[in-house]
mmCIF file of C-alpha atoms in Angstrom:
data_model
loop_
_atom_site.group_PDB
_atom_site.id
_atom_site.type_symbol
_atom_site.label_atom_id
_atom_site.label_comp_id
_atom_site.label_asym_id
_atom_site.label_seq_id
_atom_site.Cartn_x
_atom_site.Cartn_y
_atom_site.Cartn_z
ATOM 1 C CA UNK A 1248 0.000 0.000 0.000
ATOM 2 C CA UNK A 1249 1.191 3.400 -0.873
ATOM 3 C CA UNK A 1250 1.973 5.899 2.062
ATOM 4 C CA UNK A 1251 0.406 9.765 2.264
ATOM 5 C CA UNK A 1252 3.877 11.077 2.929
ATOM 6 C CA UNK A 1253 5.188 9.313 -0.452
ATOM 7 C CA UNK A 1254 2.219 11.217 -2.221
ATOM 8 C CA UNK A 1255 3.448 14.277 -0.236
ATOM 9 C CA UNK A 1256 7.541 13.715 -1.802
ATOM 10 C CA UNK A 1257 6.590 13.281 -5.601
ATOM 11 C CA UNK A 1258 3.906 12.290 -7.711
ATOM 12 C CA UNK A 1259 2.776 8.946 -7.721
ATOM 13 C CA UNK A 1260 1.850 7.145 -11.289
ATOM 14 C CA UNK A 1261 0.092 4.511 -12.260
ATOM 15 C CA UNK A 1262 -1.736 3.255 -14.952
ATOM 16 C CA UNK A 1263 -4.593 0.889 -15.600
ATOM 17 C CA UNK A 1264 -4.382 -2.302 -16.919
ATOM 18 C CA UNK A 1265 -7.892 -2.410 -19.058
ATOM 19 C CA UNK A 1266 -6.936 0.730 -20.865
ATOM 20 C CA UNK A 1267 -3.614 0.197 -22.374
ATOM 21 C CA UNK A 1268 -4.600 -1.554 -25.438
ATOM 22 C CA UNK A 1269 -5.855 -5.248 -26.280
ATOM 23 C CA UNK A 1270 -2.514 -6.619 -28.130
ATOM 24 C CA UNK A 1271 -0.926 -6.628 -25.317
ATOM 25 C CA UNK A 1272 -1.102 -10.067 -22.577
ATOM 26 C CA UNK A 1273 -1.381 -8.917 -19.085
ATOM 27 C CA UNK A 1274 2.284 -10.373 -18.827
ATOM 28 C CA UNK A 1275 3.157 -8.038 -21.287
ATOM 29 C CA UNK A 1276 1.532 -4.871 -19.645
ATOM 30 C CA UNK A 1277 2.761 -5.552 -16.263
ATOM 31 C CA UNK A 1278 6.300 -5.940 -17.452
ATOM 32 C CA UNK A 1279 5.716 -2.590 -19.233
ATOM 33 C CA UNK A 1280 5.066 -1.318 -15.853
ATOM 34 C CA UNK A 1281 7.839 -2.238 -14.263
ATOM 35 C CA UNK A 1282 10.434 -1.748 -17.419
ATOM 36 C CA UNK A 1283 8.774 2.036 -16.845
ATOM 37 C CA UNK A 1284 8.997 1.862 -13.086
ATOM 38 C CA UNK A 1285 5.677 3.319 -12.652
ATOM 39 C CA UNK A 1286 4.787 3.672 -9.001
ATOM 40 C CA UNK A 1287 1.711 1.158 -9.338
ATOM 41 C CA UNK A 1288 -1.036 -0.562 -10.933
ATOM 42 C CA UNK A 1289 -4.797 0.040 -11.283
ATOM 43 C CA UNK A 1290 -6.863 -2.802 -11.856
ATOM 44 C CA UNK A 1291 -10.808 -3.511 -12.853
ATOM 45 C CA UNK A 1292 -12.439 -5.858 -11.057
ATOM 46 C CA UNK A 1293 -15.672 -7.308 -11.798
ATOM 47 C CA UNK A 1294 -17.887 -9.318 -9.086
ATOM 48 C CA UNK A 1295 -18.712 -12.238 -10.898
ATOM 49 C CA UNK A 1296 -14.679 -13.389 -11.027
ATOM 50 C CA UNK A 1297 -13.065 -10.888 -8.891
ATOM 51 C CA UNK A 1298 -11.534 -13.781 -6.438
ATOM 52 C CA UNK A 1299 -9.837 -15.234 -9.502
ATOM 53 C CA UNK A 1300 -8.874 -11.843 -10.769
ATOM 54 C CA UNK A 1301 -7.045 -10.770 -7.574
ATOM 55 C CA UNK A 1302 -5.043 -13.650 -7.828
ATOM 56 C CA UNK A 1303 -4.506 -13.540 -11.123
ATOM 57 C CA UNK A 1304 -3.423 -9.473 -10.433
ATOM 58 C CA UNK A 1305 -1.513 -10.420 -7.330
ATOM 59 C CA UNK A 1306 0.752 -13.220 -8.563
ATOM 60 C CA UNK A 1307 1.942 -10.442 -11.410
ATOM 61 C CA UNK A 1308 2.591 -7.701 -9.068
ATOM 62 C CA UNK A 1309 4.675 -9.524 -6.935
ATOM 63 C CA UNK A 1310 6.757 -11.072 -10.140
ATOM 64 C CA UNK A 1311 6.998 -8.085 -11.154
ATOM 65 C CA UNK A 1312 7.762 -6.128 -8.024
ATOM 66 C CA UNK A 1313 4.792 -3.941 -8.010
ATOM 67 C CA UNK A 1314 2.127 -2.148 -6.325
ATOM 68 C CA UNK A 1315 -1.473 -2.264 -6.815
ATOM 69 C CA UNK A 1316 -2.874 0.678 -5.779
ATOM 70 C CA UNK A 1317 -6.491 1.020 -6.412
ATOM 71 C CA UNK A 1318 -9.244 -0.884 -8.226
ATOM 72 C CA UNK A 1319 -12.104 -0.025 -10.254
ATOM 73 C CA UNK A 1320 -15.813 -1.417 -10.036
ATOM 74 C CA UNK A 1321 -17.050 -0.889 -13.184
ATOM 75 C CA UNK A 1322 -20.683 -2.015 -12.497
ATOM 76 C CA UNK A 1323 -21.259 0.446 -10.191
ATOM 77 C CA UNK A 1324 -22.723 2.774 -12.685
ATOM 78 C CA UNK A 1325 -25.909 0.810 -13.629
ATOM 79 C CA UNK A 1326 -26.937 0.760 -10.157
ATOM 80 C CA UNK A 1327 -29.840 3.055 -10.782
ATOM 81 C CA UNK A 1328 -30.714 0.882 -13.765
ATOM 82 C CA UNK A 1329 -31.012 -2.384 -11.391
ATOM 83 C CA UNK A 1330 -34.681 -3.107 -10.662
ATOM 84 C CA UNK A 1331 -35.661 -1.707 -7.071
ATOM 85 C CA UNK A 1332 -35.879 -5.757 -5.769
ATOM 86 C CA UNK A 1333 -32.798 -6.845 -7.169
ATOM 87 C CA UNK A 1334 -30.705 -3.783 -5.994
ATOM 88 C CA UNK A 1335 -29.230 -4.874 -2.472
ATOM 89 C CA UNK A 1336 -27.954 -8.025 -3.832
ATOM 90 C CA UNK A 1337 -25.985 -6.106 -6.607
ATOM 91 C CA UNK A 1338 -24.796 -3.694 -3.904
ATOM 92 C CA UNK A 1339 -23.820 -6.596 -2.062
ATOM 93 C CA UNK A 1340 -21.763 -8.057 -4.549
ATOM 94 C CA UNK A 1341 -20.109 -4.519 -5.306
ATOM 95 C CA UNK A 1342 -19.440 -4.623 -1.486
ATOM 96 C CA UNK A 1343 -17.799 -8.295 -1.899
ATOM 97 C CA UNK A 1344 -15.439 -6.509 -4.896
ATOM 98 C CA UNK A 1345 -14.214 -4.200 -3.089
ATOM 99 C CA UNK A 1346 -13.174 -6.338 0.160
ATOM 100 C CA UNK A 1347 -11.282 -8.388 -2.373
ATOM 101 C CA UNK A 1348 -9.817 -5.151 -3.874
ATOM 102 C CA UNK A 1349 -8.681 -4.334 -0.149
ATOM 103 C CA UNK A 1350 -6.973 -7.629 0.245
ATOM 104 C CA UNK A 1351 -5.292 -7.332 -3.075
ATOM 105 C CA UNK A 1352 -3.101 -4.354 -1.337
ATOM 106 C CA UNK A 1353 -6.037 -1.452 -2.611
ATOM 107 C CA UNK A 1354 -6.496 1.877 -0.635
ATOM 108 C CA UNK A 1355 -8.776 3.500 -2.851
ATOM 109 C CA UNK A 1356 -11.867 2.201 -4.807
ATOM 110 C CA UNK A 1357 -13.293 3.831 -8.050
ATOM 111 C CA UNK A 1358 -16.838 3.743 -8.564
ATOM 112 C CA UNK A 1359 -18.257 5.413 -11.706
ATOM 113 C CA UNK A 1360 -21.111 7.748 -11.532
ATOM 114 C CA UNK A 1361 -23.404 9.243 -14.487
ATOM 115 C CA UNK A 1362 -25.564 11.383 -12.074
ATOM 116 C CA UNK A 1363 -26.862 14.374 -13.399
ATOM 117 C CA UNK A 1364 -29.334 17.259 -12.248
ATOM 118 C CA UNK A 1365 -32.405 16.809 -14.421
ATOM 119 C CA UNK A 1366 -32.066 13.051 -13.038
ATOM 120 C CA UNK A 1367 -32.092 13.367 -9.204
ATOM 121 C CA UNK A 1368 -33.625 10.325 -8.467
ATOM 122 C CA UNK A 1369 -30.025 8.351 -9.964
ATOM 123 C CA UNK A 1370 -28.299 10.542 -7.052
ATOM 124 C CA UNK A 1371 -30.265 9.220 -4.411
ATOM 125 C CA UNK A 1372 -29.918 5.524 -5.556
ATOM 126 C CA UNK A 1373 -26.235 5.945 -5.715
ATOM 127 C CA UNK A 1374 -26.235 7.909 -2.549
ATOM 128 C CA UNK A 1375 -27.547 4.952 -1.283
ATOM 129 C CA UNK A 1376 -25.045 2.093 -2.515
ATOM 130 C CA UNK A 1377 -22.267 4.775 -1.683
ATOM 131 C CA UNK A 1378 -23.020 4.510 1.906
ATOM 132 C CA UNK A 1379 -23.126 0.736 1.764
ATOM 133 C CA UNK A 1380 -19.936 0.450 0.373
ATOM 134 C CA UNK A 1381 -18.079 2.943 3.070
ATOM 135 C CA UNK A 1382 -19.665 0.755 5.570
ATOM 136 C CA UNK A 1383 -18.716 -2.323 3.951
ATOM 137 C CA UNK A 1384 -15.372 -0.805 4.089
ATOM 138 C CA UNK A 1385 -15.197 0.804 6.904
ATOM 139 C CA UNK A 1386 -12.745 -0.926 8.966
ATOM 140 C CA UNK A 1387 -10.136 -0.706 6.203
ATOM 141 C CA UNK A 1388 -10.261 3.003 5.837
ATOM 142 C CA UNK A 1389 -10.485 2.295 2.219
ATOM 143 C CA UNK A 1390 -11.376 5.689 0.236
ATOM 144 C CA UNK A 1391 -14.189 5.089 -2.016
ATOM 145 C CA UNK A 1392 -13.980 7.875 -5.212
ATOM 146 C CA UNK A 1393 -16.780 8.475 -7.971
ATOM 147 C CA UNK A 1394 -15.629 9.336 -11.059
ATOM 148 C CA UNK A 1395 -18.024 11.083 -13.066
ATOM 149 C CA UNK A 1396 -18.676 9.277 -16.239
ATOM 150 C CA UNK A 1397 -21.204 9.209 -19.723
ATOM 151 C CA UNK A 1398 -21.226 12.933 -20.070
ATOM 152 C CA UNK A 1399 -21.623 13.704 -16.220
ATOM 153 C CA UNK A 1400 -20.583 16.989 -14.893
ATOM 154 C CA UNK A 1401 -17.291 17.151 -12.060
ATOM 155 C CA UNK A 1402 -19.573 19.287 -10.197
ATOM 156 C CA UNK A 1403 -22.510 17.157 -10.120
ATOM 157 C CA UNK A 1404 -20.281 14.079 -8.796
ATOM 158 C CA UNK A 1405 -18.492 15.958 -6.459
ATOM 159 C CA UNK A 1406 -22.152 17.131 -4.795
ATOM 160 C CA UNK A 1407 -22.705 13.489 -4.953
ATOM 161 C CA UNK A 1408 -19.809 12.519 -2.969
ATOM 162 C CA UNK A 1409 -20.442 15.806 -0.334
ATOM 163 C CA UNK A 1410 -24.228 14.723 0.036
ATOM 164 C CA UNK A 1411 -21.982 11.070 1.293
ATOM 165 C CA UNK A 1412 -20.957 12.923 4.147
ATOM 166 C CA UNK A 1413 -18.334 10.815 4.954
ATOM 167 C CA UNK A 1414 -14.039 11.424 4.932
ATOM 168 C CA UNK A 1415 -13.717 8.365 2.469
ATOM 169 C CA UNK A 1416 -16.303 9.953 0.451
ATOM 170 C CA UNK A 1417 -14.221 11.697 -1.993
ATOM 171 C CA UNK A 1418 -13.951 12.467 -6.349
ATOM 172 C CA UNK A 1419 -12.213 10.470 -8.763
ATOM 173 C CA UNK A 1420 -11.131 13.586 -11.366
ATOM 174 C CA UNK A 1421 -10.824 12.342 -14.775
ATOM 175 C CA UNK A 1422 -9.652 15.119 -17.127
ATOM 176 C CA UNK A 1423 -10.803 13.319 -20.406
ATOM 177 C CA UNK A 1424 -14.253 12.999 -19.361
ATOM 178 C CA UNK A 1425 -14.166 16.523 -18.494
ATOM 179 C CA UNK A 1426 -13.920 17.032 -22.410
ATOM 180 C CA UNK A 1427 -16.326 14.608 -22.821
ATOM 181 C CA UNK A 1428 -19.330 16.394 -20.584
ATOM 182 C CA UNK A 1429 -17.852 19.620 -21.544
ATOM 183 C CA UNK A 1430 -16.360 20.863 -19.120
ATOM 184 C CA UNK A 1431 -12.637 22.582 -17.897
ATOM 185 C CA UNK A 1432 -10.371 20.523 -16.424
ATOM 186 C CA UNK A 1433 -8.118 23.305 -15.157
ATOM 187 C CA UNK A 1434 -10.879 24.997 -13.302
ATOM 188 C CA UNK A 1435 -12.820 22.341 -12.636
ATOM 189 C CA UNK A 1436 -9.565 20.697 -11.061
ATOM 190 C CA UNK A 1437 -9.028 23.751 -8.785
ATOM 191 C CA UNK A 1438 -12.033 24.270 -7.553
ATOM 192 C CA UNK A 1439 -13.003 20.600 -6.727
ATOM 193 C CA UNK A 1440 -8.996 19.792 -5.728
ATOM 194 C CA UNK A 1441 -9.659 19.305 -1.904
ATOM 195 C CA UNK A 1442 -12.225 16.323 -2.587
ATOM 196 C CA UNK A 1443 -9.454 14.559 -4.949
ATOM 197 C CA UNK A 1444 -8.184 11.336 -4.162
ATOM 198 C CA UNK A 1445 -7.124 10.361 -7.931
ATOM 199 C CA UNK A 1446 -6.384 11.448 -11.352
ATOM 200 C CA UNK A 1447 -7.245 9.809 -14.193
ATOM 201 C CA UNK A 1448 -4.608 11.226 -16.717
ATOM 202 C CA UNK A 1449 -6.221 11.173 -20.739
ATOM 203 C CA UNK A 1450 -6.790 12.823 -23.751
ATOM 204 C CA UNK A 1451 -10.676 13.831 -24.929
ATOM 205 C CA UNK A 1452 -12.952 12.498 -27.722
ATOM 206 C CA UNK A 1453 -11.014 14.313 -30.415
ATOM 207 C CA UNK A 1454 -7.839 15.618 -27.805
ATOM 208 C CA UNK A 1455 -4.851 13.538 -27.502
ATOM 209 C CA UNK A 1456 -2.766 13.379 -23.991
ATOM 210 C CA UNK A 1457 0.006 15.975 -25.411
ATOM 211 C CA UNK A 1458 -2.770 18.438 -26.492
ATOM 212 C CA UNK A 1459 -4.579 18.792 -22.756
ATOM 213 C CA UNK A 1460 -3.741 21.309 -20.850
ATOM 214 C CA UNK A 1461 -0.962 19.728 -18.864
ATOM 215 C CA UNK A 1462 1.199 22.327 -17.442
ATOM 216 C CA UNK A 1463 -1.707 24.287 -16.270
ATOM 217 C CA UNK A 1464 -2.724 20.776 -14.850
ATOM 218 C CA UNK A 1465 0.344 20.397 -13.204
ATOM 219 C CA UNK A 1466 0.306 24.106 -11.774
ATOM 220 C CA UNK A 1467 -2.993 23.188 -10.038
ATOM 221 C CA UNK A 1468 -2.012 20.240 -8.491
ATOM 222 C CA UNK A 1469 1.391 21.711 -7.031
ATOM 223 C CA UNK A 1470 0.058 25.093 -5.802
ATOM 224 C CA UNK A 1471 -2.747 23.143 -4.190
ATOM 225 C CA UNK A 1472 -0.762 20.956 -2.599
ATOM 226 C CA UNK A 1473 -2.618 17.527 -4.015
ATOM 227 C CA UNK A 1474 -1.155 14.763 -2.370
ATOM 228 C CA UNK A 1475 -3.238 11.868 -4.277
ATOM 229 C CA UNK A 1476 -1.822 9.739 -7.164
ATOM 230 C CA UNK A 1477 -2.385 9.853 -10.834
ATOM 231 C CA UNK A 1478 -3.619 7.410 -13.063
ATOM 232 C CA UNK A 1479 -2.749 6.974 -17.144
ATOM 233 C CA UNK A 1480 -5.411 5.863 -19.075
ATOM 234 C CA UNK A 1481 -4.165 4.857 -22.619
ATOM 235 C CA UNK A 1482 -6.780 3.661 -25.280
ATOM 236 C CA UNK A 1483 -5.114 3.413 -28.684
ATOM 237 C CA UNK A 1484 -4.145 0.432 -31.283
ATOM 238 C CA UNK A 1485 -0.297 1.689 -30.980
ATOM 239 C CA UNK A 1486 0.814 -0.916 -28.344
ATOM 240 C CA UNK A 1487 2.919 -0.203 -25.319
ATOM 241 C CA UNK A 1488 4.429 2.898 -27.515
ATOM 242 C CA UNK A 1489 1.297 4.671 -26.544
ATOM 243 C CA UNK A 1490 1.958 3.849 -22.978
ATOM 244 C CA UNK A 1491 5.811 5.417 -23.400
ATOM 245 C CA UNK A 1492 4.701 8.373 -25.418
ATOM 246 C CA UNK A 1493 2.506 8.877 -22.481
ATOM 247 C CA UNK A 1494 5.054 8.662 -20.416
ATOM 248 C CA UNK A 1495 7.409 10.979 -21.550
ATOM 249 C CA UNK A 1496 5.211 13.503 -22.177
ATOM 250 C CA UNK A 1497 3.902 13.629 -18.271
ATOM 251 C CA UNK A 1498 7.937 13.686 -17.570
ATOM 252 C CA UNK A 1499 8.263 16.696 -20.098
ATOM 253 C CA UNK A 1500 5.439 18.998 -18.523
ATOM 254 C CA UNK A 1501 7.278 17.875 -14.575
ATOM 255 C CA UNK A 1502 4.083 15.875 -13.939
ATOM 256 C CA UNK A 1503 5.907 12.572 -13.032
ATOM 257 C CA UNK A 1504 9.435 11.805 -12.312
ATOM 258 C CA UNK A 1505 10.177 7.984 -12.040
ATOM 259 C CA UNK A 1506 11.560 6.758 -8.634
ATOM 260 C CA UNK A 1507 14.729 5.111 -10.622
ATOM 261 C CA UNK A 1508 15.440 5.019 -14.140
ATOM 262 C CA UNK A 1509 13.787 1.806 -15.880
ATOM 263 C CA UNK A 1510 15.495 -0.628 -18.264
ATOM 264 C CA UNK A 1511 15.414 1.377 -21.722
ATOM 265 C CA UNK A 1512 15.103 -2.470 -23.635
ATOM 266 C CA UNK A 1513 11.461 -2.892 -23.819
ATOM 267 C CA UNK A 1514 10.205 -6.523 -25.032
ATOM 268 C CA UNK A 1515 8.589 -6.707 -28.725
#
């Protein structure tokens, strides 16, 4: 598990292991991690295999000498679309995920949210599975963040999180789906900055990494003091190249600075 005080000395980087790109074996993308000596791993975890998932996730961390950080359950966005009877067991199950996530090594939990104002009474269904999972959690002190997905406003998931009422409560910021729902990242990043636990580092619908705002980006989190991790996400048909172009280009704008140099031979 990764230490507040390491967040506090550097950056912390990650990247998820569903978003690279499909060519790649899990092997493959996990030795890509460590060649890169990112600072850990994000993985998804669905309910119906999450056991054999975790193992699957842990046995390659520890070959490979790295940490997994946080998780993502996915499913927790169709919540409201669950029929009223069958909603506590699917809560339930989310619940089960993210105990396994927490025994996998995870301090933080990303849940997906497509709340918005016109539809209030989505807020209030996943106001109510929020709770569930911080109890489920509770003795872990596992942070549970909702990232605003589908077109869903920062704002509108961060009122989510505050209507939570609860110090695990807190906002997965995504700066891609900003472009997506139309909205600034820079000053939708500052002003929402003290309810971050995570970035999710990506390009837009028609905005490549390189082309987002970056060092304004990188201003924000520095001057206010963010001491939370970032995450790549990296969805393109270019291999792990993608993943290194990504890479250097978060070095170039002072956004991440590896622990250690990695191994400059990558594998074919």
């Amino acid at each position: 598990m990764l230490t507040a005080q390491e967040g506090r000395t550097r950056m912390l980087l990650g990247a998820g292991t569903d978003t690279i790109t499909d060519d790649c074996t899990l092997e493959q993308k996990f030795a890509e991690f460590r060649r890169l000596n990112l600072d850990f791993v994000e993985v998804p975890l669905r309910s119906s295999d999450a056991s054999a998932q975790a193992e699957t996730f842990r046995a390659l961390a520890a070959a490979h000498g790295l940490a997994i950080a946080s998780a993502v359950v996915a499913e927790f966005v169709r919540l409201p679309d669950v029929p009223e009877a069958e909603r506590t067991d699917a809560v339930r199950r989310i619940a089960d995920t993210a105990r396994i996530a927490v025994d996998l090594g995870c301090d933080l939990v990303l849940i997906p949210v497509r709340v918005k104002p016109e539809e209030p009474e989505r807020a209030e269904i996943y106001a109510k599975g929020y709770a569930e999972l911080l109890a489920a959690t509770e003795q872990h002190g596992t942070v549970i963040a909702a990232e605003f997905v589908g077109g869903a406003l920062p704002a509108d998931a961060a009122s989510l999180v505050q209507t939570v009422d609860d110090p695990r409560a807190r906002l997965f910021f995504d700066i891609g789906n900003c472009l997506y729902a139309g909205a600034d990242p820079v000053s939708d990043l500052q002003a929402l900055l003290p309810l971050v636990a995570q970035v999710h580092l990506k390009g837009g619908p028609d905005t490549p990494l390189a082309a987002m705002p970056l060092r304004e980006l990188h201003d924000v989190l520095r001057s206010g003091g963010f001491a939370g991790r970032c995450a790549l996400e990296i969805e393109s048909p270019k291999g792990r190249q993608s993943l290194r172009d990504a890479v250097s280009v978060l070095r170039m704008y002072g956004l991440w600075t590896p622990a250690r140099e990695g191994n400059t031979e990558h594998a074919a």
